PDB file of C-alpha atoms in Angstrom:
ATOM      1  CA  LEU Z 207      20.242  44.749 100.371  1.00 94.00           C
ATOM      2  CA  LYS Z 208      17.402  46.078  98.209  1.00 93.00           C
ATOM      3  CA  ALA Z 209      19.998  47.228  95.645  1.00 95.00           C
ATOM      4  CA  ASN Z 210      22.241  44.161  96.080  1.00 96.00           C
ATOM      5  CA  ASN Z 211      19.936  41.196  96.627  1.00 96.00           C
ATOM      6  CA  ASN Z 212      22.417  38.397  95.976  1.00 95.00           C
ATOM      7  CA  ARG Z 213      24.222  35.865  98.130  1.00 95.00           C
ATOM      8  CA  ASP Z 214      27.733  37.219  97.513  1.00 96.00           C
ATOM      9  CA  TRP Z 215      26.875  40.741  98.696  1.00 97.00           C
ATOM     10  CA  PHE Z 216      24.913  39.355 101.642  1.00 96.00           C
ATOM     11  CA  SER Z 217      27.862  37.178 102.685  1.00 96.00           C
ATOM     12  CA  GLN Z 218      30.240  40.141 102.493  1.00 97.00           C
ATOM     13  CA  ASN Z 219      27.890  42.170 104.704  1.00 97.00           C
ATOM     14  CA  LYS Z 220      26.905  39.401 107.122  1.00 96.00           C
ATOM     15  CA  GLU Z 221      28.139  41.289 110.196  1.00 97.00           C
ATOM     16  CA  ARG Z 222      25.965  44.307 109.323  1.00 96.00           C
ATOM     17  CA  TYR Z 223      22.975  42.006 108.862  1.00 97.00           C
ATOM     18  CA  GLU Z 224      23.532  40.308 112.223  1.00 97.00           C
ATOM     19  CA  LEU Z 225      23.835  43.667 113.990  1.00 97.00           C
ATOM     20  CA  ALA Z 226      20.608  44.954 112.397  1.00 96.00           C
ATOM     21  CA  ARG Z 227      18.771  41.704 113.146  1.00 96.00           C
ATOM     22  CA  ARG Z 228      19.819  41.791 116.815  1.00 96.00           C
ATOM     23  CA  GLU Z 229      18.518  45.355 117.097  1.00 95.00           C
ATOM     24  CA  ALA Z 230      15.164  44.355 115.579  1.00 96.00           C
ATOM     25  CA  GLU Z 231      14.942  41.228 117.755  1.00 97.00           C
ATOM     26  CA  ASN Z 232      15.704  43.256 120.889  1.00 96.00           C
ATOM     27  CA  PHE Z 233      12.832  45.588 120.012  1.00 96.00           C
ATOM     28  CA  VAL Z 234      10.438  42.668 119.603  1.00 96.00           C
ATOM     29  CA  GLU Z 235      11.672  41.097 122.836  1.00 96.00           C
ATOM     30  CA  LYS Z 236      10.713  44.264 124.734  1.00 95.00           C
ATOM     31  CA  LEU Z 237       7.294  44.312 123.033  1.00 95.00           C
ATOM     32  CA  LEU Z 238       6.333  40.762 124.045  1.00 96.00           C
ATOM     33  CA  PRO Z 239       5.652  41.329 127.765  1.00 96.00           C
ATOM     34  CA  GLU Z 240       3.874  44.612 126.962  1.00 96.00           C
ATOM     35  CA  ILE Z 241       1.491  42.827 124.588  1.00 96.00           C
ATOM     36  CA  ARG Z 242       0.929  40.022 127.104  1.00 96.00           C
ATOM     37  CA  SER Z 243      -0.015  42.665 129.680  1.00 96.00           C
ATOM     38  CA  PHE Z 244      -3.210  43.515 127.737  1.00 96.00           C
ATOM     39  CA  ASP Z 245      -3.752  40.286 125.750  1.00 96.00           C
ATOM     40  CA  SER Z 246      -4.043  37.181 127.907  1.00 94.00           C
ATOM     41  CA  GLN Z 247      -4.248  34.976 124.802  1.00 93.00           C
ATOM     42  CA  ILE Z 248      -0.546  35.538 124.034  1.00 94.00           C
ATOM     43  CA  PRO Z 249       1.602  32.843 125.691  1.00 92.00           C
ATOM     44  CA  ASP Z 250       5.117  33.319 127.047  1.00 91.00           C
ATOM     45  CA  ILE Z 251       6.730  32.910 123.623  1.00 91.00           C
ATOM     46  CA  LYS Z 252      10.310  33.704 122.629  1.00 92.00           C
ATOM     47  CA  VAL Z 253      11.490  36.049 119.897  1.00 94.00           C
ATOM     48  CA  LYS Z 254      12.602  33.094 117.779  1.00 93.00           C
ATOM     49  CA  ASP Z 255       8.976  31.863 117.742  1.00 92.00           C
ATOM     50  CA  CYS Z 256       7.662  35.030 116.106  1.00 94.00           C
ATOM     51  CA  PHE Z 257      10.578  36.487 114.087  1.00 95.00           C
ATOM     52  CA  PHE Z 258      10.649  35.637 110.372  1.00 94.00           C
ATOM     53  CA  ARG Z 259      13.750  34.406 108.568  1.00 94.00           C
ATOM     54  CA  ILE Z 260      15.280  36.709 105.969  1.00 95.00           C
ATOM     55  CA  ASN Z 261      15.690  33.927 103.398  1.00 94.00           C
ATOM     56  CA  ARG Z 262      12.916  33.788 100.786  1.00 90.00           C
ATOM     57  CA  ASP Z 263      11.234  30.590  99.670  1.00 86.00           C
ATOM     58  CA  ILE Z 264      11.902  30.827  95.927  1.00 83.00           C
ATOM     59  CA  ARG Z 265      10.849  27.303  94.927  1.00 83.00           C
ATOM     60  CA  PHE Z 266       7.593  28.389  93.279  1.00 82.00           C
ATOM     61  CA  SER Z 267       8.384  32.042  92.589  1.00 84.00           C
ATOM     62  CA  ASN Z 268       9.476  33.733  89.362  1.00 86.00           C
ATOM     63  CA  ASP Z 269      11.413  36.183  91.539  1.00 86.00           C
ATOM     64  CA  LYS Z 270      14.599  34.344  92.499  1.00 89.00           C
ATOM     65  CA  SER Z 271      15.942  37.064  94.823  1.00 93.00           C
ATOM     66  CA  PRO Z 272      17.322  35.051  97.750  1.00 94.00           C
ATOM     67  CA  HIS Z 273      16.475  37.474 100.565  1.00 95.00           C
ATOM     68  CA  LYS Z 274      13.569  39.500 101.866  1.00 95.00           C
ATOM     69  CA  ILE Z 275      14.254  43.229 102.126  1.00 95.00           C
ATOM     70  CA  ASN Z 276      12.628  43.565 105.526  1.00 96.00           C
ATOM     71  CA  PHE Z 277      12.532  42.144 109.022  1.00 97.00           C
ATOM     72  CA  GLY Z 278       9.176  41.063 110.390  1.00 96.00           C
ATOM     73  CA  ALA Z 279       7.658  39.470 113.482  1.00 96.00           C
ATOM     74  CA  PHE Z 280       4.187  38.054 114.057  1.00 97.00           C
ATOM     75  CA  ILE Z 281       2.988  37.640 117.649  1.00 96.00           C
ATOM     76  CA  SER Z 282      -0.040  35.418 118.231  1.00 95.00           C
ATOM     77  CA  LYS Z 283      -1.486  32.503 120.224  1.00 90.00           C
ATOM     78  CA  GLY Z 284       0.514  30.128 118.044  1.00 77.00           C
ATOM     79  CA  ASP Z 285       3.858  30.512 116.315  1.00 73.00           C
ATOM     80  CA  ARG Z 286       4.551  32.948 113.470  1.00 78.00           C
ATOM     81  CA  LYS Z 287       2.972  30.605 110.906  1.00 77.00           C
ATOM     82  CA  GLY Z 288       0.012  29.562 113.049  1.00 80.00           C
ATOM     83  CA  PRO Z 289      -3.666  29.962 112.119  1.00 89.00           C
ATOM     84  CA  PHE Z 290      -4.540  32.632 114.663  1.00 94.00           C
ATOM     85  CA  SER Z 291      -5.057  36.364 114.468  1.00 96.00           C
ATOM     86  CA  GLY Z 292      -2.227  38.422 115.976  1.00 96.00           C
ATOM     87  CA  TYR Z 293       0.129  41.404 115.894  1.00 97.00           C
ATOM     88  CA  TYR Z 294       2.692  42.044 113.146  1.00 97.00           C
ATOM     89  CA  ILE Z 295       5.578  44.527 113.000  1.00 97.00           C
ATOM     90  CA  HIS Z 296       7.358  45.243 109.720  1.00 97.00           C
ATOM     91  CA  PHE Z 297      10.847  46.795 109.570  1.00 96.00           C
ATOM     92  CA  GLU Z 298      11.642  48.205 106.101  1.00 96.00           C
ATOM     93  CA  PRO Z 299      12.984  51.617 105.037  1.00 94.00           C
ATOM     94  CA  GLU Z 300      10.109  53.837 103.865  1.00 94.00           C
ATOM     95  CA  THR Z 301       7.582  51.008 104.393  1.00 95.00           C
ATOM     96  CA  CYS Z 302       7.451  50.419 108.155  1.00 96.00           C
ATOM     97  CA  PHE Z 303       4.088  49.437 109.553  1.00 98.00           C
ATOM     98  CA  LEU Z 304       2.178  47.760 112.363  1.00 98.00           C
ATOM     99  CA  SER Z 305      -0.614  45.426 111.450  1.00 98.00           C
ATOM    100  CA  GLY Z 306      -2.983  42.926 112.947  1.00 97.00           C
ATOM    101  CA  GLY Z 307      -5.663  40.403 112.133  1.00 96.00           C
ATOM    102  CA  ILE Z 308      -5.527  37.157 110.191  1.00 96.00           C
ATOM    103  CA  TYR Z 309      -3.942  36.883 106.730  1.00 94.00           C
ATOM    104  CA  MET Z 310      -4.764  34.192 104.151  1.00 92.00           C
ATOM    105  CA  PRO Z 311      -6.736  31.812 106.407  1.00 95.00           C
ATOM    106  CA  THR Z 312      -7.527  28.296 105.241  1.00 95.00           C
ATOM    107  CA  PRO Z 313     -10.964  27.838 103.603  1.00 96.00           C
ATOM    108  CA  LYS Z 314     -12.313  26.198 106.774  1.00 96.00           C
ATOM    109  CA  ILE Z 315     -11.162  29.059 108.996  1.00 96.00           C
ATOM    110  CA  LEU Z 316     -12.360  31.683 106.500  1.00 97.00           C
ATOM    111  CA  GLN Z 317     -15.815  30.099 106.557  1.00 97.00           C
ATOM    112  CA  ALA Z 318     -15.824  30.213 110.360  1.00 97.00           C
ATOM    113  CA  LEU Z 319     -14.783  33.884 110.332  1.00 97.00           C
ATOM    114  CA  ARG Z 320     -17.537  34.820 107.897  1.00 98.00           C
ATOM    115  CA  ASP Z 321     -20.100  32.910 109.962  1.00 97.00           C
ATOM    116  CA  GLU Z 322     -18.978  34.715 113.102  1.00 97.00           C
ATOM    117  CA  ILE Z 323     -19.323  38.098 111.429  1.00 98.00           C
ATOM    118  CA  TYR Z 324     -22.713  37.190 109.956  1.00 98.00           C
ATOM    119  CA  PHE Z 325     -24.218  35.879 113.194  1.00 97.00           C
ATOM    120  CA  ASN Z 326     -22.539  38.466 115.465  1.00 97.00           C
ATOM    121  CA  TYR Z 327     -22.345  41.519 113.242  1.00 97.00           C
ATOM    122  CA  ASP Z 328     -23.363  43.929 115.999  1.00 97.00           C
ATOM    123  CA  SER Z 329     -20.355  42.903 118.081  1.00 97.00           C
ATOM    124  CA  PHE Z 330     -18.025  43.086 115.071  1.00 98.00           C
ATOM    125  CA  ASN Z 331     -19.389  46.469 114.000  1.00 97.00           C
ATOM    126  CA  LYS Z 332     -18.942  47.884 117.497  1.00 98.00           C
ATOM    127  CA  ILE Z 333     -15.229  47.037 117.318  1.00 98.00           C
ATOM    128  CA  ILE Z 334     -14.580  48.483 113.864  1.00 97.00           C
ATOM    129  CA  SER Z 335     -16.724  51.590 114.516  1.00 97.00           C
ATOM    130  CA  ASP Z 336     -14.746  52.633 117.581  1.00 97.00           C
ATOM    131  CA  LYS Z 337     -13.296  56.141 117.124  1.00 96.00           C
ATOM    132  CA  GLU Z 338      -9.772  55.110 118.140  1.00 96.00           C
ATOM    133  CA  PHE Z 339      -9.909  52.092 115.818  1.00 97.00           C
ATOM    134  CA  ILE Z 340     -10.935  54.314 112.894  1.00 97.00           C
ATOM    135  CA  ARG Z 341      -8.268  56.915 113.736  1.00 97.00           C
ATOM    136  CA  LEU Z 342      -5.458  54.348 113.756  1.00 97.00           C
ATOM    137  CA  PHE Z 343      -6.555  51.916 111.028  1.00 97.00           C
ATOM    138  CA  ASN Z 344      -9.443  53.502 109.140  1.00 94.00           C
ATOM    139  CA  ARG Z 345     -10.937  50.135 108.192  1.00 95.00           C
ATOM    140  CA  VAL Z 346     -10.536  46.364 108.005  1.00 97.00           C
ATOM    141  CA  GLU Z 347      -8.805  45.402 104.750  1.00 95.00           C
ATOM    142  CA  GLY Z 348      -8.560  42.306 102.572  1.00 95.00           C
ATOM    143  CA  ASP Z 349      -8.930  41.081  99.011  1.00 97.00           C
ATOM    144  CA  SER Z 350     -12.613  40.838  98.194  1.00 97.00           C
ATOM    145  CA  LEU Z 351     -14.962  38.647  96.202  1.00 97.00           C
ATOM    146  CA  VAL Z 352     -17.223  40.396  93.710  1.00 96.00           C
ATOM    147  CA  LYS Z 353     -20.367  38.975  95.297  1.00 96.00           C
ATOM    148  CA  VAL Z 354     -21.427  37.923  98.790  1.00 97.00           C
ATOM    149  CA  PRO Z 355     -20.922  34.133  99.195  1.00 96.00           C
ATOM    150  CA  LYS Z 356     -24.149  32.312  98.285  1.00 95.00           C
ATOM    151  CA  GLN Z 357     -24.762  30.971 101.816  1.00 94.00           C
ATOM    152  CA  TYR Z 358     -25.475  34.531 103.035  1.00 97.00           C
ATOM    153  CA  PRO Z 359     -28.162  37.000 101.974  1.00 96.00           C
ATOM    154  CA  ALA Z 360     -26.808  39.526  99.470  1.00 94.00           C
ATOM    155  CA  ASN Z 361     -28.184  42.352 101.610  1.00 94.00           C
ATOM    156  CA  ALA Z 362     -26.877  41.000 104.925  1.00 96.00           C
ATOM    157  CA  ALA Z 363     -25.616  43.511 107.475  1.00 95.00           C
ATOM    158  CA  GLY Z 364     -21.875  43.860 106.913  1.00 95.00           C
ATOM    159  CA  ALA Z 365     -22.077  42.234 103.490  1.00 96.00           C
ATOM    160  CA  GLU Z 366     -18.821  43.895 102.427  1.00 96.00           C
ATOM    161  CA  TYR Z 367     -16.976  41.982 105.170  1.00 97.00           C
ATOM    162  CA  LEU Z 368     -18.529  38.660 104.183  1.00 98.00           C
ATOM    163  CA  LYS Z 369     -16.853  39.095 100.790  1.00 98.00           C
ATOM    164  CA  LEU Z 370     -13.341  39.495 102.231  1.00 98.00           C
ATOM    165  CA  LYS Z 371     -10.785  36.687 101.846  1.00 97.00           C
ATOM    166  CA  TYR Z 372      -8.830  37.781 104.928  1.00 97.00           C
ATOM    167  CA  TYR Z 373      -9.124  40.374 107.696  1.00 98.00           C
ATOM    168  CA  ILE Z 374      -6.272  42.749 108.516  1.00 98.00           C
ATOM    169  CA  VAL Z 375      -5.708  46.291 109.743  1.00 98.00           C
ATOM    170  CA  MET Z 376      -2.716  48.461 108.798  1.00 97.00           C
ATOM    171  CA  HIS Z 377      -0.976  51.363 110.512  1.00 98.00           C
ATOM    172  CA  TYR Z 378       1.947  52.845 108.557  1.00 97.00           C
ATOM    173  CA  VAL Z 379       4.734  54.661 110.405  1.00 96.00           C
ATOM    174  CA  ASN Z 380       7.276  56.965 108.782  1.00 96.00           C
ATOM    175  CA  ASP Z 381      10.959  56.216 109.310  1.00 95.00           C
ATOM    176  CA  LYS Z 382      11.556  59.191 111.601  1.00 96.00           C
ATOM    177  CA  LYS Z 383       8.765  58.091 113.952  1.00 95.00           C
ATOM    178  CA  PHE Z 384       9.798  54.433 113.717  1.00 94.00           C
ATOM    179  CA  CYS Z 385      13.336  55.258 114.871  1.00 93.00           C
ATOM    180  CA  SER Z 386      12.281  57.719 117.583  1.00 94.00           C
ATOM    181  CA  SER Z 387      12.345  57.149 121.325  1.00 94.00           C
ATOM    182  CA  SER Z 388       8.543  57.521 121.424  1.00 95.00           C
ATOM    183  CA  PHE Z 389       7.895  54.686 118.965  1.00 96.00           C
ATOM    184  CA  PRO Z 390       7.896  51.761 121.448  1.00 95.00           C
ATOM    185  CA  GLN Z 391       5.022  53.321 123.399  1.00 96.00           C
ATOM    186  CA  HIS Z 392       3.238  54.198 120.172  1.00 97.00           C
ATOM    187  CA  ALA Z 393       3.547  50.601 118.961  1.00 97.00           C
ATOM    188  CA  ILE Z 394       2.052  49.327 122.219  1.00 97.00           C
ATOM    189  CA  GLU Z 395      -0.898  51.735 121.911  1.00 97.00           C
ATOM    190  CA  VAL Z 396      -1.540  50.687 118.297  1.00 98.00           C
ATOM    191  CA  PHE Z 397      -1.376  46.996 119.158  1.00 98.00           C
ATOM    192  CA  GLN Z 398      -3.647  47.525 122.142  1.00 97.00           C
ATOM    193  CA  ALA Z 399      -6.236  49.082 119.814  1.00 97.00           C
ATOM    194  CA  MET Z 400      -6.093  45.885 117.699  1.00 97.00           C
ATOM    195  CA  GLN Z 401      -6.796  43.580 120.618  1.00 97.00           C
ATOM    196  CA  PRO Z 402     -10.620  43.557 120.411  1.00 98.00           C
ATOM    197  CA  LEU Z 403     -10.498  42.649 116.705  1.00 98.00           C
ATOM    198  CA  ASN Z 404      -7.907  39.917 117.294  1.00 97.00           C
ATOM    199  CA  HIS Z 405     -10.004  38.412 120.081  1.00 97.00           C
ATOM    200  CA  PHE Z 406     -13.129  38.488 117.937  1.00 97.00           C
ATOM    201  CA  LEU Z 407     -11.358  36.737 115.053  1.00 97.00           C
ATOM    202  CA  ASN Z 408      -9.714  34.178 117.332  1.00 95.00           C
TER     203      ASN Z 408
END
């Protein structure tokens, strides 16, 4: 699909797409109860509630390619497009990853997140300083402002996090590992390590 991102090729290969999608959906379906076992905030949702469509929204994009070149699923308190922090799995050759946190929050939610970090930095820092958290994710990522927002002191504890526009963690997985029999358990362990951050953000 990456080399043939057009509707004619996709239509001719529809059966291959449906087979691959079912395999990805089955993987996510097995993950759901495992995530609920350690995160009580996740409701009894269905795969269709968290699995993204392959069609791209090209209305406002210069790139008119009709399809995404990956499968993805986002598991959270709400649906896949909800406002909450959650767990994301990305299926794409040579770019597979597990991620968590909250991406592109609304201005109101972003303000609330920054306030929470500012007033409860010790709790936030304890989460992101955990040895297992650092081993799996290294750090919390996000596009950053140049300066700390004016409502906070420039030298506030955790000032670098007050500048972020969103809060995510990333864990890349090579294709061999992603397709191995040990990957499901690995995915559960990685997602479990994200849980404290997701709860803090939520």
